[in-house]
Amino acid sequence: MEMPVEIVDGSPAFMIVAETVADVPAREALLDRAMGPKRRKKSSEKLRRGRRPSEGLAFVARDASGAVSGTVRLWDVVLGEGGRAALLLGPLAVDPTIKHAGIGSALMRHAITEAARLGHAAILLVGDAPYYDRFGFSAEKTGSLAMPGPYERHRLLALELVEGALADAQGTLKAAGRKLKAQRLPLAA
């Protein structure tokens, strides 16, 4: 589902679309520019490694020329051992040269809307509360939840898409969902 985002004069500034395999190099380059080399060492990355994003929940923002200018993906997780299913959002990134153009906010709203439409009950993320509270995220319901590896507790935020979805949720988040297919190596002759 494409979502055009308009600027004041009515012309499209960028379009939010489903990510494709062809977007991967541009997405990775964008993430490197926006987040730096330490991005692969974060606790959230441990939950994403070796997995595919949740079905239908990987998006890019394209500028008028078609270039990738933003990205957001959501991942399937389980809340604790044998716990409920939820989503982990991230990373959200926008080309640093156009950071204040509203692309990040549009990507967030689109991702939340699509997650709700697809029937997901809750989204978690690790991020800055002052930015994410405008979308309804808070640390209010994450007190008994934990990330694997180091993280700052006050930055573990959640949004219930279904009221009560995080009631009594506890434990460490665990990766779930679709695994990446192992690449086959050519056999030596």
XYZ file of N, CA and C in Angstrom:
567
model
N 0.837 -1.181 0.000
C 0.000 0.000 0.000
C 0.881 1.242 0.000
N 0.774 2.063 -1.022
C 1.552 3.291 -1.117
C 0.831 4.426 -0.409
N 1.613 5.309 0.180
C 1.033 6.457 0.842
C 1.790 7.703 0.417
N 1.196 8.531 -0.465
C 1.873 9.778 -0.815
C 1.778 10.767 0.348
N 2.850 11.469 0.597
C 2.873 12.481 1.638
C 3.089 13.812 0.945
N 2.163 14.745 1.140
C 2.211 16.004 0.404
C 2.833 17.121 1.217
N 3.425 18.060 0.496
C 3.931 19.270 1.115
C 2.923 20.386 0.862
N 3.211 21.579 1.344
C 2.247 22.672 1.346
C 1.624 22.968 -0.015
N 2.414 22.947 -1.103
C 1.865 23.299 -2.403
C 1.061 22.169 -3.050
N 0.945 21.028 -2.374
C 0.140 19.926 -2.870
C 0.893 18.890 -3.684
N 2.168 19.142 -3.984
C 2.933 18.144 -4.734
C 3.550 17.130 -3.777
N 3.683 15.884 -4.237
C 4.238 14.880 -3.336
C 5.710 15.137 -3.030
N 6.038 15.183 -1.748
C 7.424 15.363 -1.329
C 8.107 14.012 -1.268
N 7.379 13.002 -0.864
C 7.892 11.651 -0.800
C 6.720 10.695 -0.726
N 7.017 9.434 -1.003
C 6.002 8.389 -1.010
C 6.482 7.271 -0.085
N 5.600 6.752 0.752
C 5.929 5.608 1.599
C 5.394 4.359 0.912
N 6.298 3.406 0.703
C 5.957 2.172 0.001
C 6.558 0.977 0.735
N 6.074 -0.210 0.396
C 6.656 -1.434 0.939
C 8.091 -1.561 0.438
N 8.972 -1.949 1.335
C 10.360 -2.170 0.959
C 10.457 -3.374 0.024
N 11.365 -3.280 -0.940
C 11.613 -4.401 -1.848
C 13.064 -4.849 -1.693
N 13.378 -6.007 -2.236
C 14.749 -6.521 -2.199
C 15.701 -5.516 -2.850
N 15.245 -4.836 -3.880
C 16.093 -3.855 -4.572
C 16.447 -2.661 -3.678
N 15.673 -2.442 -2.602
C 15.928 -1.321 -1.692
C 17.008 -1.616 -0.660
N 17.393 -2.872 -0.501
C 18.296 -3.261 0.584
C 19.616 -2.493 0.562
N 20.345 -2.400 -0.558
C 21.607 -1.643 -0.522
C 21.412 -0.175 -0.122
N 20.385 0.478 -0.667
C 20.128 1.881 -0.327
C 19.715 2.018 1.137
N 18.915 1.066 1.633
C 18.507 1.105 3.039
C 19.709 0.959 3.954
N 20.573 0.000 3.662
C 21.752 -0.224 4.498
C 22.684 0.989 4.486
N 22.875 1.596 3.326
C 23.706 2.798 3.226
C 23.093 3.949 4.031
N 21.770 4.087 3.950
C 21.067 5.120 4.717
C 21.243 4.878 6.217
N 21.077 3.646 6.667
C 21.243 3.328 8.086
C 22.667 3.610 8.555
N 23.650 3.302 7.728
C 25.041 3.605 8.086
C 25.257 5.102 8.233
N 24.701 5.897 7.298
C 24.849 7.365 7.371
C 24.124 7.938 8.583
N 22.918 7.442 8.835
C 22.081 8.023 9.896
C 22.464 7.542 11.299
N 22.944 6.298 11.416
C 23.140 5.724 12.748
C 24.586 5.364 13.067
N 25.433 5.336 12.071
C 26.839 5.042 12.307
C 27.136 3.557 12.453
N 28.428 3.252 12.590
C 28.866 1.858 12.601
C 28.447 1.070 13.849
N 28.136 1.740 14.939
C 27.764 1.036 16.177
C 26.339 0.495 16.142
N 25.588 0.796 15.086
C 24.186 0.374 15.022
C 24.034 -1.133 15.093
N 25.001 -1.881 14.624
C 24.903 -3.342 14.606
C 25.185 -3.974 15.969
N 25.607 -3.195 16.950
C 25.930 -3.721 18.272
C 24.804 -3.516 19.295
N 23.715 -2.892 18.890
C 22.624 -2.586 19.811
C 21.838 -3.838 20.181
N 21.241 -3.825 21.359
C 20.431 -4.960 21.825
C 19.283 -5.265 20.875
N 18.683 -4.241 20.305
C 17.588 -4.459 19.349
C 18.062 -5.274 18.161
N 19.296 -5.046 17.752
C 19.841 -5.769 16.609
C 19.931 -7.269 16.895
N 20.164 -7.635 18.143
C 20.226 -9.055 18.502
C 18.894 -9.749 18.224
N 17.803 -9.020 18.367
C 16.486 -9.597 18.105
C 16.172 -9.650 16.611
N 16.856 -8.844 15.808
C 16.617 -8.800 14.368
C 17.539 -9.737 13.591
N 18.709 -9.994 14.142
C 19.731 -10.759 13.426
C 19.201 -12.135 13.008
N 19.366 -12.432 11.723
C 18.946 -13.726 11.195
C 17.452 -13.851 10.956
N 16.734 -12.747 11.073
C 15.276 -12.753 10.901
C 14.866 -11.832 9.769
N 13.654 -12.060 9.304
C 13.033 -11.161 8.329
C 12.036 -10.291 9.081
N 11.781 -9.079 8.597
C 10.761 -8.240 9.245
C 9.407 -8.945 9.232
N 8.541 -8.510 10.110
C 7.186 -9.049 10.148
C 6.532 -8.862 8.778
N 5.774 -9.840 8.360
C 5.148 -9.820 7.033
C 4.369 -8.522 6.804
N 4.722 -7.803 5.736
C 4.014 -6.577 5.364
C 4.365 -5.357 6.185
N 5.456 -5.414 6.974
C 5.771 -4.301 7.871
C 7.214 -3.804 7.725
N 7.654 -3.655 6.477
C 8.947 -3.028 6.173
C 8.677 -1.969 5.114
N 9.003 -0.721 5.436
C 8.655 0.399 4.564
C 9.850 1.299 4.288
N 9.826 1.926 3.120
C 10.795 2.961 2.796
C 10.035 4.197 2.341
N 10.662 5.335 2.539
C 10.151 6.590 1.983
C 11.034 6.902 0.780
N 10.398 7.215 -0.338
C 11.127 7.577 -1.555
C 10.882 9.057 -1.839
N 11.939 9.728 -2.260
C 11.762 11.121 -2.655
C 11.223 11.157 -4.088
N 11.058 12.354 -4.625
C 10.453 12.509 -5.955
C 11.251 11.796 -7.047
N 12.552 11.610 -6.839
C 13.380 10.917 -7.831
C 13.354 9.399 -7.656
N 12.713 8.930 -6.574
C 12.648 7.495 -6.309
C 13.715 6.996 -5.355
N 14.603 7.878 -4.908
C 15.667 7.479 -3.983
C 15.100 7.206 -2.592
N 15.687 6.242 -1.886
C 15.277 5.917 -0.515
C 15.751 7.031 0.410
N 14.792 7.687 1.077
C 15.122 8.785 1.983
C 14.772 8.476 3.431
N 14.119 7.336 3.684
C 13.786 6.933 5.045
C 13.422 5.463 5.077
N 13.482 4.882 6.266
C 13.163 3.465 6.433
C 12.610 3.192 7.827
N 11.708 2.240 7.902
C 11.252 1.708 9.185
C 10.831 0.265 8.950
N 11.119 -0.573 9.930
C 10.748 -1.986 9.855
C 10.252 -2.421 11.229
N 9.345 -3.397 11.226
C 8.835 -3.976 12.472
C 9.120 -5.475 12.456
N 9.436 -6.008 13.624
C 9.901 -7.381 13.771
C 9.037 -8.127 14.768
N 8.817 -9.409 14.503
C 8.057 -10.245 15.425
C 8.918 -10.620 16.630
N 8.356 -10.425 17.824
C 9.008 -10.832 19.067
C 7.976 -11.501 19.963
N 8.486 -12.171 20.977
C 7.642 -12.774 22.006
C 8.041 -12.126 23.322
N 7.050 -11.802 24.140
C 7.298 -11.137 25.419
C 7.557 -12.183 26.496
N 8.822 -12.511 26.706
C 9.185 -13.499 27.717
C 9.014 -14.920 27.210
N 9.413 -15.878 28.035
C 9.333 -17.291 27.680
C 7.878 -17.716 27.535
N 7.496 -18.100 26.318
C 6.121 -18.526 26.086
C 5.101 -17.409 26.194
N 5.568 -16.170 26.111
C 4.687 -15.026 26.275
C 3.930 -14.655 25.010
N 3.286 -13.522 25.078
C 2.476 -13.021 23.963
C 3.328 -12.501 22.829
N 2.741 -12.517 21.655
C 3.398 -11.958 20.470
C 3.272 -10.439 20.495
N 4.295 -9.779 19.983
C 4.298 -8.320 19.842
C 5.232 -7.983 18.689
N 5.374 -6.711 18.423
C 6.295 -6.229 17.398
C 7.371 -5.370 18.046
N 8.559 -5.398 17.468
C 9.643 -4.506 17.853
C 9.903 -3.602 16.664
N 9.808 -2.304 16.857
C 9.998 -1.337 15.787
C 11.451 -0.912 15.730
N 11.989 -0.870 14.527
C 13.308 -0.302 14.369
C 14.137 -1.009 13.316
N 15.147 -0.363 12.892
C 15.380 1.047 13.172
C 14.516 1.961 12.301
N 14.237 3.109 12.833
C 13.603 4.202 12.095
C 14.741 5.152 11.750
N 14.916 5.444 10.487
C 15.995 6.348 10.086
C 15.583 7.166 8.871
N 16.117 8.379 8.826
C 15.872 9.302 7.723
C 17.220 9.853 7.275
N 17.353 10.084 5.987
C 18.568 10.680 5.448
C 18.895 11.937 6.262
N 20.096 11.997 6.861
C 20.437 13.138 7.726
C 20.352 14.499 7.049
N 20.449 14.552 5.727
C 20.399 15.843 5.036
C 18.982 16.409 4.956
N 17.969 15.581 5.225
C 16.569 16.046 5.169
C 15.815 15.608 6.418
N 16.508 15.628 7.550
C 15.987 15.071 8.797
C 14.708 15.723 9.310
N 14.456 16.973 9.055
C 13.295 17.650 9.632
C 12.182 17.887 8.612
N 12.054 16.987 7.646
C 11.045 17.138 6.594
C 9.745 16.392 6.910
N 9.652 15.768 8.094
C 8.437 15.034 8.461
C 8.415 13.592 7.998
N 9.515 13.121 7.415
C 9.562 11.760 6.896
C 9.495 10.737 8.032
N 10.242 10.949 9.099
C 10.226 10.018 10.229
C 8.847 9.894 10.847
N 8.183 11.015 11.044
C 6.824 10.997 11.603
C 5.851 10.269 10.682
N 5.969 10.524 9.384
C 5.082 9.858 8.423
C 5.334 8.354 8.406
N 6.607 7.945 8.456
C 6.927 6.522 8.509
C 6.362 5.880 9.772
N 6.496 6.554 10.906
C 5.958 6.020 12.168
C 4.449 5.841 12.088
N 3.751 6.866 11.648
C 2.284 6.780 11.573
C 1.851 5.662 10.619
N 2.543 5.542 9.493
C 2.218 4.507 8.527
C 2.456 3.118 9.132
N 3.596 2.930 9.786
C 3.923 1.635 10.389
C 2.909 1.249 11.464
N 2.534 2.190 12.302
C 1.551 1.916 13.366
C 0.201 1.555 12.754
N -0.226 2.324 11.769
C -1.512 2.059 11.107
C -1.529 0.676 10.471
N -0.464 0.333 9.764
C -0.399 -0.974 9.103
C -0.334 -2.114 10.117
N 0.418 -1.936 11.197
C 0.495 -2.976 12.230
C -0.892 -3.225 12.831
N -1.624 -2.163 13.095
C -2.986 -2.308 13.639
C -3.898 -2.979 12.607
N -3.792 -2.556 11.359
C -4.622 -3.135 10.306
C -4.374 -4.629 10.150
N -3.127 -5.049 10.348
C -2.778 -6.460 10.219
C -3.087 -7.274 11.478
N -3.634 -6.617 12.509
C -4.091 -7.338 13.692
C -3.084 -7.501 14.818
N -1.986 -6.781 14.775
C -1.005 -6.870 15.860
C -1.523 -6.119 17.082
N -1.105 -6.566 18.260
C -1.663 -6.021 19.500
C -0.788 -4.971 20.175
N 0.532 -5.027 19.969
C 1.423 -4.093 20.663
C 2.717 -3.927 19.882
N 3.314 -2.737 20.033
C 4.606 -2.426 19.428
C 5.526 -1.931 20.533
N 6.746 -2.449 20.558
C 7.772 -1.982 21.483
C 8.924 -1.405 20.687
N 9.724 -0.565 21.320
C 10.920 -0.011 20.704
C 11.847 0.487 21.788
N 13.092 0.708 21.412
C 14.052 1.349 22.294
C 14.359 2.693 21.658
N 13.999 3.780 22.347
C 14.191 5.097 21.756
C 13.943 6.218 22.742
N 13.983 7.428 22.234
C 13.814 8.633 23.048
C 12.339 8.930 23.285
N 11.919 8.867 24.535
C 10.514 9.115 24.887
C 10.013 10.460 24.366
N 10.788 11.565 24.458
C 10.268 12.838 23.957
C 9.883 12.803 22.476
N 10.544 11.981 21.679
C 10.177 11.858 20.264
C 8.984 10.926 20.094
N 9.033 9.759 20.710
C 8.033 8.721 20.456
C 6.727 8.892 21.235
N 6.697 9.741 22.241
C 5.430 9.909 22.984
C 4.346 10.541 22.115
N 4.710 11.290 21.107
C 3.707 11.892 20.208
C 2.926 10.837 19.426
N 3.472 9.619 19.363
C 2.791 8.519 18.679
C 2.101 7.580 19.658
N 2.142 7.924 20.953
C 1.475 7.117 21.973
C 2.378 6.152 22.727
N 3.679 6.150 22.449
C 4.605 5.249 23.135
C 4.978 5.803 24.506
N 5.152 4.900 25.463
C 5.625 5.295 26.792
C 6.275 4.094 27.463
N 6.942 4.349 28.579
C 7.572 3.279 29.366
C 6.607 2.734 30.411
N 5.391 3.253 30.439
C 4.407 2.901 31.460
C 4.144 1.394 31.565
N 4.139 0.673 30.445
C 3.767 -0.746 30.458
C 4.944 -1.673 30.190
N 6.177 -1.150 30.292
C 7.340 -1.986 29.998
C 8.152 -2.329 31.245
N 7.663 -1.986 32.413
C 8.416 -2.177 33.654
C 8.823 -3.601 33.952
N 8.057 -4.589 33.524
C 8.389 -5.995 33.782
C 8.969 -6.684 32.553
N 9.295 -5.892 31.540
C 9.887 -6.432 30.315
C 11.351 -6.010 30.248
N 12.142 -6.780 29.512
C 13.566 -6.465 29.362
C 14.022 -6.821 27.962
N 15.082 -6.157 27.545
C 15.739 -6.459 26.272
C 16.885 -7.423 26.552
N 17.259 -8.248 25.571
C 18.457 -9.068 25.753
C 19.686 -8.170 25.600
N 20.620 -8.270 26.470
C 21.820 -7.435 26.371
C 21.612 -6.063 26.979
N 22.633 -5.214 26.909
C 22.550 -3.900 27.549
C 21.581 -2.949 26.836
N 20.865 -2.177 27.629
C 19.972 -1.137 27.119
C 19.633 -0.229 28.290
N 19.116 0.949 27.972
C 18.697 1.888 29.016
C 17.206 1.666 29.273
N 16.865 1.214 30.473
C 15.495 0.835 30.824
C 14.469 1.912 30.466
N 14.768 3.176 30.727
C 13.800 4.251 30.472
C 13.527 4.446 28.976
N 14.353 3.836 28.123
C 14.171 3.963 26.674
C 13.360 2.817 26.075
N 13.005 1.803 26.887
C 12.160 0.709 26.402
C 10.714 1.195 26.488
N 10.128 1.445 25.329
C 8.806 2.057 25.226
C 7.838 1.115 24.533
N 6.558 1.314 24.778
C 5.545 0.454 24.158
C 4.300 1.249 23.810
N 3.581 0.706 22.836
C 2.284 1.226 22.422
C 1.343 0.038 22.289
N 0.244 0.073 23.003
C -0.774 -0.964 22.850
C -1.677 -0.585 21.680
N -1.799 -1.486 20.727
C -2.735 -1.301 19.628
C -4.091 -1.885 20.001
N -4.061 -2.817 20.943
C -5.258 -3.425 21.518
C -5.171 -3.198 23.020
N -6.164 -2.538 23.573
C -6.139 -2.226 25.001
C -5.943 -3.494 25.827
N -5.012 -3.423 26.783
C -4.730 -4.546 27.667
C -3.731 -5.551 27.109
N -3.223 -5.321 25.899
C -2.311 -6.277 25.267
C -1.032 -6.498 26.071
N -0.624 -5.512 26.846
C 0.606 -5.643 27.624
C 0.351 -5.848 29.113
N -0.909 -6.020 29.497
C -1.227 -6.252 30.905
C -0.501 -7.505 31.385
N 0.214 -7.377 32.476
C 0.942 -8.486 33.090
C 2.039 -9.072 32.207
N 2.442 -8.393 31.148
C 3.532 -8.890 30.302
C 4.835 -8.787 31.079
N 5.638 -9.846 31.009
C 6.905 -9.847 31.736
C 7.919 -10.737 31.051
N 9.181 -10.503 31.345
C 10.259 -11.312 30.808
C 11.069 -10.580 29.760
N 12.045 -11.292 29.233
C 12.942 -10.740 28.227
C 12.380 -10.994 26.838
N 12.410 -9.970 25.998
C 11.936 -10.120 24.630
C 12.781 -11.157 23.905
N 12.118 -11.964 23.103
C 12.785 -13.000 22.330
C 12.388 -12.859 20.861
N 13.327 -13.149 19.982
C 13.064 -13.092 18.543
C 12.041 -14.148 18.167
N 11.201 -13.820 17.217
C 10.198 -14.743 16.691
C 10.064 -14.463 15.203
N 9.147 -15.106 14.568
C 8.893 -14.804 13.162
C 9.807 -15.535 12.206
N 9.807 -15.042 10.991
C 10.463 -15.705 9.878
C 11.983 -15.544 9.919
N 12.684 -16.654 9.765
C 14.141 -16.615 9.699
C 14.575 -16.338 8.268
N 15.739 -15.713 8.156
C 16.334 -15.531 6.836
C 16.726 -16.893 6.305
N 16.556 -17.087 5.026
C 16.981 -18.342 4.416
C 18.499 -18.345 4.332
N 19.088 -19.468 4.692
C 20.533 -19.600 4.605
C 20.940 -19.585 3.132
N 21.985 -18.836 2.841
C 22.473 -18.799 1.462
C 23.266 -20.076 1.204
N 23.009 -20.664 0.083
C 23.722 -21.900 -0.271
C 25.074 -21.541 -0.873
N 26.082 -22.190 -0.360
C 27.417 -21.979 -0.901
C 27.659 -22.971 -2.027
N 28.347 -22.537 -3.088
C 28.624 -23.474 -4.177
C 29.519 -24.603 -3.692
N 29.233 -25.779 -4.154
C 30.047 -26.935 -3.777
C 31.352 -26.904 -4.555
N 32.438 -27.245 -3.859
C 33.740 -27.306 -4.543
C 33.783 -28.542 -5.432
N 34.438 -28.412 -6.567
C 34.515 -29.536 -7.504
C 35.542 -30.550 -7.080
